[in-house]
Amino acid sequence: MQKLDKIYEGKAKILYTTEDPASLIQYFKDDATAFNAQKRGTIAEKGIMNNGIASKIFEHLKAKGIETHFVQWLNDREMLVKRVEIVPLEVIVRNRAAGSLCRLLGLAEGANLSCPTLEFCYKNDALGDPQVNEYHIRALNFATDDEVKKITALAFKINEVLKKFFLDLKIELIDFKIEFGRINNHIILADEISPDTCRLWEVGTGNKLDKDRFRRDLGNIEEAYQEVLRRVTQ
Ligand code: UDP
């Protein structure tokens, strides 16, 4: 499949059109950003590792009956995806407290939650992806009520599938961010799922195998991503 025009470049990925109007090539970069892009850097071969990890995760979700935009892994840094209209929401699911939830509620990192939680943020870099609720989403037409219902159900289902997927690899899924797209009047999972977008703690040691190593300068960043890739492809 030939790359034609670049139609979008984000912080970690680029999207290109192809000869097929219904398909795009999603290219994974090594660039890393944190704290609303105030911290920038590169993680060597991150794009290769995230393309591999995300491909495996999308294949697993498909096997579990969850529709995604993933079509196939193409090469080291590229996957073929279905063209969708991205819903302008970041959906965050949490199994334990970390990051912004700790700051918001004064919780200790890793504090237990008695059930998973879900938050919506409006995808807008200039505003720092502010959290919004279902009333904002309805009033500003970010998504319909029916779409919000579907997205919510899908997000919790994806959480259950991924919690088990990672636990089998001796990794605890602490939280993650996902995005959805519209295609033929329905909603499917889009974007990526990788150590850039999840918090992944090694069972037993609590070692962080995700972008927090970059955010907090913990070192061994490439090794952590490599370890996730090794486990998901084992
Ligand atoms: N996340 C993401 N992109 C964002 C914001 C968050 O992928 O723009 C992921 C993040 O990696 C973590 C989860 O969503 O796995 C929850 O992030 P949180 O709200 O705690 O934000 P942070 O502490 O990173 O500011």
Tab-separated table of C-alpha atoms and ligand atoms in Angstrom:
chain	number	residue	atom	x	y	z
A	1	MET	CA	0.000	0.000	0.000
A	2	GLN	CA	1.469	3.380	-1.115
A	3	LYS	CA	1.573	6.418	1.185
A	4	LEU	CA	0.051	9.402	-0.605
A	5	ASP	CA	-0.729	12.650	1.266
A	6	LYS	CA	0.029	13.444	4.877
A	7	ILE	CA	-3.353	14.456	6.325
A	8	TYR	CA	-2.526	14.717	10.010
A	9	GLU	CA	0.570	14.904	12.171
A	10	GLY	CA	0.193	14.536	15.908
A	11	LYS	CA	2.687	14.255	18.725
A	12	ALA	CA	3.428	10.574	18.215
A	13	LYS	CA	1.891	9.602	14.875
A	14	ILE	CA	1.327	10.689	11.291
A	15	LEU	CA	-1.626	9.688	9.106
A	16	TYR	CA	-1.317	9.304	5.330
A	17	THR	CA	-3.935	8.667	2.688
A	18	THR	CA	-3.573	5.640	0.402
A	19	GLU	CA	-4.988	4.648	-3.004
A	20	ASP	CA	-7.980	3.298	-1.078
A	21	PRO	CA	-10.104	6.235	0.180
A	22	ALA	CA	-11.367	4.063	3.044
A	23	SER	CA	-7.865	3.236	4.353
A	24	LEU	CA	-5.074	5.268	5.954
A	25	ILE	CA	-1.510	4.452	6.915
A	26	GLN	CA	-0.744	5.242	10.551
A	27	TYR	CA	2.987	5.945	11.018
A	28	PHE	CA	4.489	5.802	14.534
A	29	LYS	CA	7.182	8.365	15.430
A	30	ASP	CA	9.841	8.245	18.157
A	31	ASP	CA	8.795	11.671	19.477
A	32	ALA	CA	7.512	11.774	23.026
A	33	THR	CA	5.735	14.598	24.814
A	34	ALA	CA	4.407	14.986	28.324
A	35	PHE	CA	2.663	17.599	30.463
A	36	ASN	CA	0.659	18.945	27.542
A	37	ALA	CA	3.766	19.003	25.304
A	38	GLN	CA	5.769	21.194	27.706
A	39	LYS	CA	8.272	18.329	27.935
A	40	ARG	CA	9.520	16.998	24.606
A	41	GLY	CA	12.009	14.329	23.670
A	42	THR	CA	12.511	11.188	21.677
A	43	ILE	CA	12.551	7.579	22.786
A	44	ALA	CA	14.778	5.513	20.500
A	45	GLU	CA	12.719	3.132	18.349
A	46	LYS	CA	9.527	3.947	20.282
A	47	GLY	CA	7.621	4.085	17.001
A	48	ILE	CA	8.671	0.564	16.108
A	49	MET	CA	7.813	-0.769	19.560
A	50	ASN	CA	4.448	1.023	19.801
A	51	ASN	CA	3.443	-0.106	16.296
A	52	GLY	CA	4.210	-3.689	17.321
A	53	ILE	CA	2.481	-3.426	20.689
A	54	ALA	CA	-0.608	-1.631	19.363
A	55	SER	CA	-0.929	-4.132	16.495
A	56	LYS	CA	-0.901	-7.074	18.928
A	57	ILE	CA	-3.421	-5.382	21.207
A	58	PHE	CA	-5.784	-4.541	18.331
A	59	GLU	CA	-5.554	-8.159	17.092
A	60	HIS	CA	-6.391	-9.407	20.576
A	61	LEU	CA	-9.347	-7.019	20.900
A	62	LYS	CA	-10.642	-8.173	17.512
A	63	ALA	CA	-10.423	-11.791	18.649
A	64	LYS	CA	-12.540	-10.756	21.655
A	65	GLY	CA	-15.194	-9.218	19.398
A	66	ILE	CA	-14.241	-5.539	19.732
A	67	GLU	CA	-14.190	-3.669	16.444
A	68	THR	CA	-11.192	-1.375	15.875
A	69	HIS	CA	-9.773	0.693	13.013
A	70	PHE	CA	-6.785	-1.685	12.746
A	71	VAL	CA	-6.514	-3.564	9.455
A	72	GLN	CA	-2.961	-4.924	9.469
A	73	TRP	CA	0.659	-4.368	10.479
A	74	LEU	CA	2.539	-3.201	7.376
A	75	ASN	CA	6.145	-2.710	8.436
A	76	ASP	CA	8.227	-1.562	11.448
A	77	ARG	CA	6.565	1.827	11.859
A	78	GLU	CA	3.318	1.557	9.898
A	79	MET	CA	-0.075	-0.054	10.232
A	80	LEU	CA	-3.004	0.083	7.848
A	81	VAL	CA	-6.168	1.446	9.465
A	82	LYS	CA	-9.724	2.188	8.411
A	83	ARG	CA	-10.426	5.864	7.851
A	84	VAL	CA	-12.761	7.119	10.576
A	85	GLU	CA	-13.996	10.477	11.807
A	86	ILE	CA	-12.393	10.852	15.216
A	87	VAL	CA	-14.784	11.692	18.068
A	88	PRO	CA	-13.098	14.674	19.787
A	89	LEU	CA	-12.946	12.952	23.176
A	90	GLU	CA	-10.179	11.215	25.089
A	91	VAL	CA	-11.671	8.457	27.195
A	92	ILE	CA	-9.689	7.546	30.310
A	93	VAL	CA	-10.392	4.358	32.231
A	94	ARG	CA	-8.711	3.698	35.575
A	95	ASN	CA	-8.344	0.600	37.725
A	96	ARG	CA	-6.072	2.200	40.328
A	97	ALA	CA	-5.341	5.831	41.143
A	98	ALA	CA	-2.369	7.465	39.401
A	99	GLY	CA	-1.429	10.687	37.659
A	100	SER	CA	-4.085	13.366	37.424
A	101	LEU	CA	-6.611	11.471	39.588
A	102	CYS	CA	-4.134	11.511	42.490
A	103	ARG	CA	-3.612	15.240	41.999
A	104	LEU	CA	-7.357	15.883	41.735
A	105	LEU	CA	-8.421	13.926	44.809
A	106	GLY	CA	-5.260	13.882	46.924
A	107	LEU	CA	-4.848	10.126	46.575
A	108	ALA	CA	-1.656	8.119	46.985
A	109	GLU	CA	-0.285	6.671	43.748
A	110	GLY	CA	-1.647	3.157	43.332
A	111	ALA	CA	-4.577	3.699	45.732
A	112	ASN	CA	-7.308	1.117	45.194
A	113	LEU	CA	-10.552	2.034	43.468
A	114	SER	CA	-13.506	-0.155	44.368
A	115	CYS	CA	-14.575	-0.208	40.709
A	116	PRO	CA	-13.122	1.126	37.444
A	117	THR	CA	-13.730	4.814	36.654
A	118	LEU	CA	-14.184	6.658	33.387
A	119	GLU	CA	-13.483	10.263	32.412
A	120	PHE	CA	-13.989	12.206	29.211
A	121	CYS	CA	-11.597	14.940	28.090
A	122	TYR	CA	-12.162	17.259	25.151
A	123	LYS	CA	-9.382	16.679	22.581
A	124	ASN	CA	-7.921	20.163	22.336
A	125	ASP	CA	-4.183	20.683	22.788
A	126	ALA	CA	-4.476	24.464	23.096
A	127	LEU	CA	-6.765	23.996	26.110
A	128	GLY	CA	-4.745	21.079	27.535
A	129	ASP	CA	-7.461	18.464	26.904
A	130	PRO	CA	-9.866	19.668	29.643
A	131	GLN	CA	-12.115	17.196	31.401
A	132	VAL	CA	-15.767	17.419	30.322
A	133	ASN	CA	-18.928	15.648	31.447
A	134	GLU	CA	-21.863	14.255	29.504
A	135	TYR	CA	-23.746	17.566	29.675
A	136	HIS	CA	-20.832	19.423	28.037
A	137	ILE	CA	-20.557	16.687	25.411
A	138	ARG	CA	-24.270	17.030	24.599
A	139	ALA	CA	-24.368	20.843	24.698
A	140	LEU	CA	-21.323	21.206	22.447
A	141	ASN	CA	-22.268	18.328	20.123
A	142	PHE	CA	-18.980	16.482	20.658
A	143	ALA	CA	-20.989	13.243	20.447
A	144	THR	CA	-24.614	12.145	20.632
A	145	ASP	CA	-26.093	10.609	23.778
A	146	ASP	CA	-26.263	7.289	21.975
A	147	GLU	CA	-22.575	7.529	21.025
A	148	VAL	CA	-21.624	8.381	24.613
A	149	LYS	CA	-23.525	5.306	25.807
A	150	LYS	CA	-21.774	3.092	23.263
A	151	ILE	CA	-18.350	4.593	23.978
A	152	THR	CA	-18.821	4.086	27.721
A	153	ALA	CA	-19.860	0.447	27.340
A	154	LEU	CA	-17.016	-0.234	24.893
A	155	ALA	CA	-14.428	1.457	27.126
A	156	PHE	CA	-15.350	-0.696	30.132
A	157	LYS	CA	-15.408	-3.841	27.975
A	158	ILE	CA	-11.977	-2.987	26.531
A	159	ASN	CA	-10.761	-2.500	30.103
A	160	GLU	CA	-11.905	-5.984	31.120
A	161	VAL	CA	-10.280	-7.593	28.068
A	162	LEU	CA	-7.020	-5.684	28.455
A	163	LYS	CA	-6.791	-6.175	32.228
A	164	LYS	CA	-6.794	-9.931	31.665
A	165	PHE	CA	-4.542	-9.723	28.585
A	166	PHE	CA	-1.860	-7.862	30.542
A	167	LEU	CA	-2.283	-9.827	33.770
A	168	ASP	CA	-1.494	-13.005	31.822
A	169	LEU	CA	1.784	-11.246	30.920
A	170	LYS	CA	2.387	-10.360	34.593
A	171	ILE	CA	1.537	-6.721	33.981
A	172	GLU	CA	-1.131	-4.743	35.841
A	173	LEU	CA	-3.172	-2.279	33.770
A	174	ILE	CA	-3.458	0.768	36.028
A	175	ASP	CA	-5.160	3.142	33.579
A	176	PHE	CA	-5.323	4.008	29.891
A	177	LYS	CA	-6.597	6.537	27.367
A	178	ILE	CA	-8.476	5.552	24.226
A	179	GLU	CA	-10.128	7.352	21.336
A	180	PHE	CA	-13.026	6.338	19.146
A	181	GLY	CA	-14.033	7.012	15.558
A	182	ARG	CA	-17.227	7.077	13.520
A	183	ILE	CA	-17.501	4.840	10.490
A	184	ASN	CA	-20.714	4.017	8.590
A	185	ASN	CA	-22.798	5.430	11.435
A	186	HIS	CA	-21.251	3.394	14.172
A	187	ILE	CA	-18.459	3.740	16.699
A	188	ILE	CA	-15.194	1.783	16.660
A	189	LEU	CA	-11.944	1.975	18.627
A	190	ALA	CA	-9.278	4.081	16.869
A	191	ASP	CA	-5.893	5.736	17.570
A	192	GLU	CA	-3.479	3.461	19.486
A	193	ILE	CA	-3.045	1.536	22.714
A	194	SER	CA	0.595	1.411	23.827
A	195	PRO	CA	2.868	2.285	26.771
A	196	ASP	CA	2.421	5.922	25.637
A	197	THR	CA	-1.272	5.727	26.468
A	198	CYS	CA	-1.424	3.234	29.355
A	199	ARG	CA	0.062	2.901	32.796
A	200	LEU	CA	1.506	-0.597	33.044
A	201	TRP	CA	3.079	-1.864	36.272
A	202	GLU	CA	4.997	-5.114	36.443
A	203	VAL	CA	3.300	-7.555	38.808
A	204	GLY	CA	5.442	-8.299	41.851
A	205	THR	CA	7.989	-5.498	41.431
A	206	GLY	CA	5.655	-2.574	40.635
A	207	ASN	CA	8.175	-1.476	37.980
A	208	LYS	CA	6.692	1.070	35.600
A	209	LEU	CA	6.684	-0.162	32.006
A	210	ASP	CA	5.190	2.958	30.413
A	211	LYS	CA	5.597	6.642	29.575
A	212	ASP	CA	5.842	7.626	33.247
A	213	ARG	CA	9.524	6.618	32.880
A	214	PHE	CA	9.868	9.505	30.394
A	215	ARG	CA	7.579	11.908	32.269
A	216	ARG	CA	9.519	11.467	35.493
A	217	ASP	CA	13.022	10.802	34.128
A	218	LEU	CA	13.144	7.333	35.655
A	219	GLY	CA	15.626	5.982	33.078
A	220	ASN	CA	15.516	2.686	31.142
A	221	ILE	CA	12.658	3.986	29.007
A	222	GLU	CA	13.517	2.037	25.842
A	223	GLU	CA	14.046	-1.119	27.930
A	224	ALA	CA	10.577	-0.784	29.469
A	225	TYR	CA	8.850	-0.423	26.068
A	226	GLN	CA	10.963	-3.305	24.717
A	227	GLU	CA	9.879	-5.471	27.643
A	228	VAL	CA	6.198	-4.762	26.930
A	229	LEU	CA	6.762	-5.601	23.242
A	230	ARG	CA	8.564	-8.818	24.211
A	231	ARG	CA	5.714	-9.909	26.471
A	232	VAL	CA	2.868	-9.066	24.093
A	233	THR	CA	4.580	-10.884	21.199
A	234	GLN	CA	5.758	-13.896	23.234
B	1	UDP	N1	-3.120	9.750	28.712
B	1	UDP	C1	-2.803	9.795	27.366
B	1	UDP	N2	-2.860	10.996	26.720
B	1	UDP	C2	-3.224	12.148	27.332
B	1	UDP	C3	-3.559	12.100	28.708
B	1	UDP	C4	-3.485	10.893	29.359
B	1	UDP	O1	-2.490	8.771	26.768
B	1	UDP	O2	-3.279	13.204	26.675
B	1	UDP	C5	-3.070	8.464	29.427
B	1	UDP	C6	-1.919	8.400	30.409
B	1	UDP	O3	-0.778	7.830	29.812
B	1	UDP	C7	-2.462	7.499	31.481
B	1	UDP	C8	-3.966	7.780	31.474
B	1	UDP	O4	-4.244	8.349	30.198
B	1	UDP	O5	-2.253	6.141	31.134
B	1	UDP	C9	-4.410	8.706	32.567
B	1	UDP	O6	-3.650	9.884	32.515
B	1	UDP	P1	-3.816	11.016	33.632
B	1	UDP	O7	-5.147	11.652	33.505
B	1	UDP	O8	-3.466	10.458	34.957
B	1	UDP	O9	-2.813	12.149	33.164
B	1	UDP	P2	-1.325	12.531	33.538
B	1	UDP	O10	-0.998	12.112	34.902
B	1	UDP	O11	-0.532	11.822	32.489
B	1	UDP	O12	-1.371	14.005	33.358
